[in-house]
Amino acid sequence: MVCRMFRLETEVDKARRDLLRARLRDANRAASPVLRALRGTPDERDVPLHVWAVNDRDDDLVGGLVGHTWATWLHVTYLWVDERHRGRGLGARLLAQAEHLATTSRGCRSARLETWDFQAPRFYEKQGYEVVCVVPDYPPGITEYTLTKRLGPDGRRLLAGRRRPRR
């Protein structure tokens, strides 16, 4: 039974959100020696990682990857290529560049991402990612996949073998 001296509120409150996040982080560190060991290290914080494909002629954005690194992991949040440029290897180049930066300058050893069934699960599998979680009906009628990849020599393979973009 919930004590009657508390009220439940539902408004969005960024200050409380930040306080809650800090308290949860502290509780997690207290419970986990792995998370405790991260404290004060470069791996403790999310560090943004962005890779952009920009048209040389008009500076138009034709693709990009937005993600971050944390605790030796690259997390790919968004990867998009303009429909006119799909099927030419640009998505693979963006992903390979992000993996290269994550491994060489940030010490990442693994990568993860989420995608829906109508987006690109097969594309990511071709890039060496493996499905580790399937969430059916999220949202209703769609399946979400979580994929991971071990980085290192295999994770840098595409960058070394990349071709010049077609014009």
mmCIF file of C-alpha atoms in Angstrom:
data_model
loop_
_atom_site.group_PDB
_atom_site.id
_atom_site.type_symbol
_atom_site.label_atom_id
_atom_site.label_comp_id
_atom_site.label_asym_id
_atom_site.label_seq_id
_atom_site.Cartn_x
_atom_site.Cartn_y
_atom_site.Cartn_z
ATOM 1 C CA MET A 1 0.000 0.000 0.000
ATOM 2 C CA VAL A 2 1.277 3.477 -0.913
ATOM 3 C CA CYS A 3 1.572 5.814 2.022
ATOM 4 C CA ARG A 4 -1.058 8.575 1.973
ATOM 5 C CA MET A 5 1.472 11.324 2.716
ATOM 6 C CA PHE A 6 2.737 11.243 -0.897
ATOM 7 C CA ARG A 7 1.028 12.634 -3.951
ATOM 8 C CA LEU A 8 1.681 11.456 -7.479
ATOM 9 C CA GLU A 9 2.272 14.137 -10.107
ATOM 10 C CA THR A 10 2.409 13.684 -13.857
ATOM 11 C CA GLU A 11 3.759 16.922 -15.322
ATOM 12 C CA VAL A 12 7.033 17.000 -17.237
ATOM 13 C CA ASP A 13 9.705 18.441 -14.936
ATOM 14 C CA LYS A 14 13.264 18.588 -16.289
ATOM 15 C CA ALA A 15 14.799 19.503 -12.925
ATOM 16 C CA ARG A 16 13.179 16.488 -11.241
ATOM 17 C CA ARG A 17 14.145 14.311 -14.204
ATOM 18 C CA ASP A 18 17.785 15.320 -13.768
ATOM 19 C CA LEU A 19 17.606 14.759 -10.001
ATOM 20 C CA LEU A 20 16.035 11.337 -10.529
ATOM 21 C CA ARG A 21 18.718 10.425 -13.088
ATOM 22 C CA ALA A 22 21.476 11.459 -10.667
ATOM 23 C CA ARG A 23 19.942 9.479 -7.809
ATOM 24 C CA LEU A 24 19.476 6.416 -10.001
ATOM 25 C CA ARG A 25 23.071 6.721 -11.219
ATOM 26 C CA ASP A 26 24.274 6.884 -7.598
ATOM 27 C CA ALA A 27 22.172 3.846 -6.648
ATOM 28 C CA ASN A 28 23.481 1.924 -9.665
ATOM 29 C CA ARG A 29 27.099 2.752 -8.776
ATOM 30 C CA ALA A 30 26.512 1.611 -5.203
ATOM 31 C CA ALA A 31 25.114 -1.705 -6.473
ATOM 32 C CA SER A 32 27.605 -2.374 -9.292
ATOM 33 C CA PRO A 33 31.404 -2.468 -8.964
ATOM 34 C CA VAL A 34 31.643 -2.168 -12.772
ATOM 35 C CA LEU A 35 29.697 1.107 -12.811
ATOM 36 C CA ARG A 36 31.560 2.317 -9.723
ATOM 37 C CA ALA A 37 34.874 1.763 -11.534
ATOM 38 C CA LEU A 38 33.703 4.013 -14.389
ATOM 39 C CA ARG A 39 33.414 7.012 -12.075
ATOM 40 C CA GLY A 40 35.911 9.703 -13.000
ATOM 41 C CA THR A 41 37.010 7.957 -16.207
ATOM 42 C CA PRO A 42 36.445 9.178 -19.775
ATOM 43 C CA ASP A 43 33.990 6.292 -20.262
ATOM 44 C CA GLU A 44 31.686 7.631 -17.547
ATOM 45 C CA ARG A 45 29.840 10.097 -19.796
ATOM 46 C CA ASP A 46 28.021 9.783 -23.092
ATOM 47 C CA VAL A 47 30.093 11.481 -25.788
ATOM 48 C CA PRO A 48 28.225 12.429 -28.978
ATOM 49 C CA LEU A 49 29.455 10.935 -32.242
ATOM 50 C CA HIS A 50 28.058 12.327 -35.501
ATOM 51 C CA VAL A 51 29.029 11.533 -39.106
ATOM 52 C CA TRP A 52 27.501 13.572 -41.941
ATOM 53 C CA ALA A 53 27.364 13.020 -45.714
ATOM 54 C CA VAL A 54 27.097 16.408 -47.389
ATOM 55 C CA ASN A 55 26.813 17.080 -51.115
ATOM 56 C CA ASP A 56 29.954 18.931 -52.306
ATOM 57 C CA ARG A 57 27.988 20.984 -54.832
ATOM 58 C CA ASP A 58 25.314 22.528 -52.638
ATOM 59 C CA ASP A 59 26.088 21.505 -49.023
ATOM 60 C CA ASP A 60 22.829 19.525 -48.949
ATOM 61 C CA LEU A 61 22.634 16.842 -46.250
ATOM 62 C CA VAL A 62 22.310 13.488 -48.044
ATOM 63 C CA GLY A 63 22.896 11.194 -45.076
ATOM 64 C CA GLY A 64 24.079 11.009 -41.538
ATOM 65 C CA LEU A 65 24.624 9.009 -38.402
ATOM 66 C CA VAL A 66 23.914 10.296 -34.902
ATOM 67 C CA GLY A 67 25.055 8.312 -31.922
ATOM 68 C CA HIS A 68 27.216 8.409 -28.830
ATOM 69 C CA THR A 69 29.897 6.399 -27.107
ATOM 70 C CA TRP A 70 29.800 5.222 -23.515
ATOM 71 C CA ALA A 71 31.786 2.633 -21.579
ATOM 72 C CA THR A 72 33.517 1.140 -24.645
ATOM 73 C CA TRP A 73 30.238 0.978 -26.590
ATOM 74 C CA LEU A 74 29.107 2.855 -29.674
ATOM 75 C CA HIS A 75 25.342 3.409 -29.639
ATOM 76 C CA VAL A 76 23.902 4.290 -33.042
ATOM 77 C CA THR A 77 20.745 6.331 -32.477
ATOM 78 C CA TYR A 78 19.928 7.393 -36.040
ATOM 79 C CA LEU A 79 21.258 6.432 -39.477
ATOM 80 C CA TRP A 80 19.585 7.923 -42.535
ATOM 81 C CA VAL A 81 20.431 8.207 -46.233
ATOM 82 C CA ASP A 82 18.399 10.271 -48.686
ATOM 83 C CA GLU A 83 16.313 7.978 -50.889
ATOM 84 C CA ARG A 84 18.101 9.243 -54.047
ATOM 85 C CA HIS A 85 21.426 7.959 -52.703
ATOM 86 C CA ARG A 86 20.406 4.608 -51.227
ATOM 87 C CA GLY A 87 21.877 1.365 -52.532
ATOM 88 C CA ARG A 88 25.263 2.933 -53.319
ATOM 89 C CA GLY A 89 27.088 2.061 -50.106
ATOM 90 C CA LEU A 90 26.714 5.428 -48.386
ATOM 91 C CA GLY A 91 24.959 3.965 -45.330
ATOM 92 C CA ALA A 92 27.712 1.372 -44.963
ATOM 93 C CA ARG A 93 30.357 4.117 -45.237
ATOM 94 C CA LEU A 94 28.660 6.257 -42.576
ATOM 95 C CA LEU A 95 28.421 3.270 -40.233
ATOM 96 C CA ALA A 96 32.005 2.187 -40.931
ATOM 97 C CA GLN A 97 33.294 5.713 -40.254
ATOM 98 C CA ALA A 98 31.441 5.867 -36.933
ATOM 99 C CA GLU A 99 32.795 2.429 -35.969
ATOM 100 C CA HIS A 100 36.306 3.517 -36.973
ATOM 101 C CA LEU A 101 36.135 6.685 -34.857
ATOM 102 C CA ALA A 102 34.631 4.754 -31.949
ATOM 103 C CA THR A 103 37.399 2.132 -31.983
ATOM 104 C CA THR A 104 40.435 4.261 -32.802
ATOM 105 C CA SER A 105 39.792 7.418 -30.812
ATOM 106 C CA ARG A 106 37.380 6.260 -28.100
ATOM 107 C CA GLY A 107 38.429 2.682 -27.335
ATOM 108 C CA CYS A 108 35.059 1.140 -28.155
ATOM 109 C CA ARG A 109 34.881 -2.632 -28.471
ATOM 110 C CA SER A 110 31.185 -3.054 -29.273
ATOM 111 C CA ALA A 111 28.284 -1.304 -30.972
ATOM 112 C CA ARG A 112 24.520 -1.449 -30.579
ATOM 113 C CA LEU A 113 21.456 -0.038 -32.279
ATOM 114 C CA GLU A 114 17.729 -0.462 -32.639
ATOM 115 C CA THR A 115 15.783 -0.657 -35.895
ATOM 116 C CA TRP A 116 12.264 -1.553 -36.979
ATOM 117 C CA ASP A 117 11.342 -4.393 -39.324
ATOM 118 C CA PHE A 118 10.517 -2.008 -42.210
ATOM 119 C CA GLN A 119 13.758 -0.057 -41.792
ATOM 120 C CA ALA A 120 17.075 -1.847 -42.072
ATOM 121 C CA PRO A 121 17.619 -5.009 -39.998
ATOM 122 C CA ARG A 122 19.038 -6.890 -43.036
ATOM 123 C CA PHE A 123 21.343 -3.973 -43.876
ATOM 124 C CA TYR A 124 22.829 -4.063 -40.375
ATOM 125 C CA GLU A 125 23.248 -7.841 -40.502
ATOM 126 C CA LYS A 126 25.226 -7.384 -43.752
ATOM 127 C CA GLN A 127 27.483 -4.983 -41.815
ATOM 128 C CA GLY A 128 28.224 -7.675 -39.215
ATOM 129 C CA TYR A 129 25.553 -6.899 -36.627
ATOM 130 C CA GLU A 130 23.632 -9.684 -34.903
ATOM 131 C CA VAL A 131 20.056 -9.557 -33.629
ATOM 132 C CA VAL A 132 20.074 -9.930 -29.831
ATOM 133 C CA CYS A 133 16.500 -8.874 -29.061
ATOM 134 C CA VAL A 134 13.192 -8.862 -30.906
ATOM 135 C CA VAL A 135 10.249 -6.886 -29.545
ATOM 136 C CA PRO A 136 7.077 -7.685 -31.501
ATOM 137 C CA ASP A 137 4.258 -5.157 -31.699
ATOM 138 C CA TYR A 138 6.405 -2.170 -30.655
ATOM 139 C CA PRO A 139 4.537 -0.091 -31.687
ATOM 140 C CA PRO A 140 1.522 -2.240 -32.607
ATOM 141 C CA GLY A 141 2.039 -3.867 -36.002
ATOM 142 C CA ILE A 142 5.801 -3.248 -36.052
ATOM 143 C CA THR A 143 8.688 -5.357 -34.750
ATOM 144 C CA GLU A 144 11.711 -3.676 -33.185
ATOM 145 C CA TYR A 145 15.140 -5.306 -33.332
ATOM 146 C CA THR A 146 18.167 -4.625 -31.156
ATOM 147 C CA LEU A 147 21.436 -5.545 -32.843
ATOM 148 C CA THR A 148 25.019 -5.603 -31.578
ATOM 149 C CA LYS A 149 28.450 -6.001 -33.114
ATOM 150 C CA ARG A 150 31.896 -6.664 -31.677
ATOM 151 C CA LEU A 151 34.250 -3.991 -33.012
ATOM 152 C CA GLY A 152 37.948 -4.220 -33.727
ATOM 153 C CA PRO A 153 39.671 -5.500 -36.857
ATOM 154 C CA ASP A 154 36.365 -6.838 -38.251
ATOM 155 C CA GLY A 155 34.573 -3.608 -37.366
ATOM 156 C CA ARG A 156 37.050 -1.563 -39.401
ATOM 157 C CA ARG A 157 36.924 -3.817 -42.470
ATOM 158 C CA LEU A 158 34.443 -1.667 -44.409
ATOM 159 C CA LEU A 159 36.356 1.566 -43.897
ATOM 160 C CA ALA A 160 39.545 0.116 -45.376
ATOM 161 C CA GLY A 161 37.691 -1.236 -48.397
ATOM 162 C CA ARG A 162 35.447 1.734 -49.133
ATOM 163 C CA ARG A 163 34.972 3.121 -52.602
ATOM 164 C CA ARG A 164 34.750 6.738 -53.684
ATOM 165 C CA PRO A 165 31.138 7.954 -53.835
ATOM 166 C CA ARG A 166 29.488 8.134 -57.254
ATOM 167 C CA ARG A 167 28.744 11.563 -58.609
#
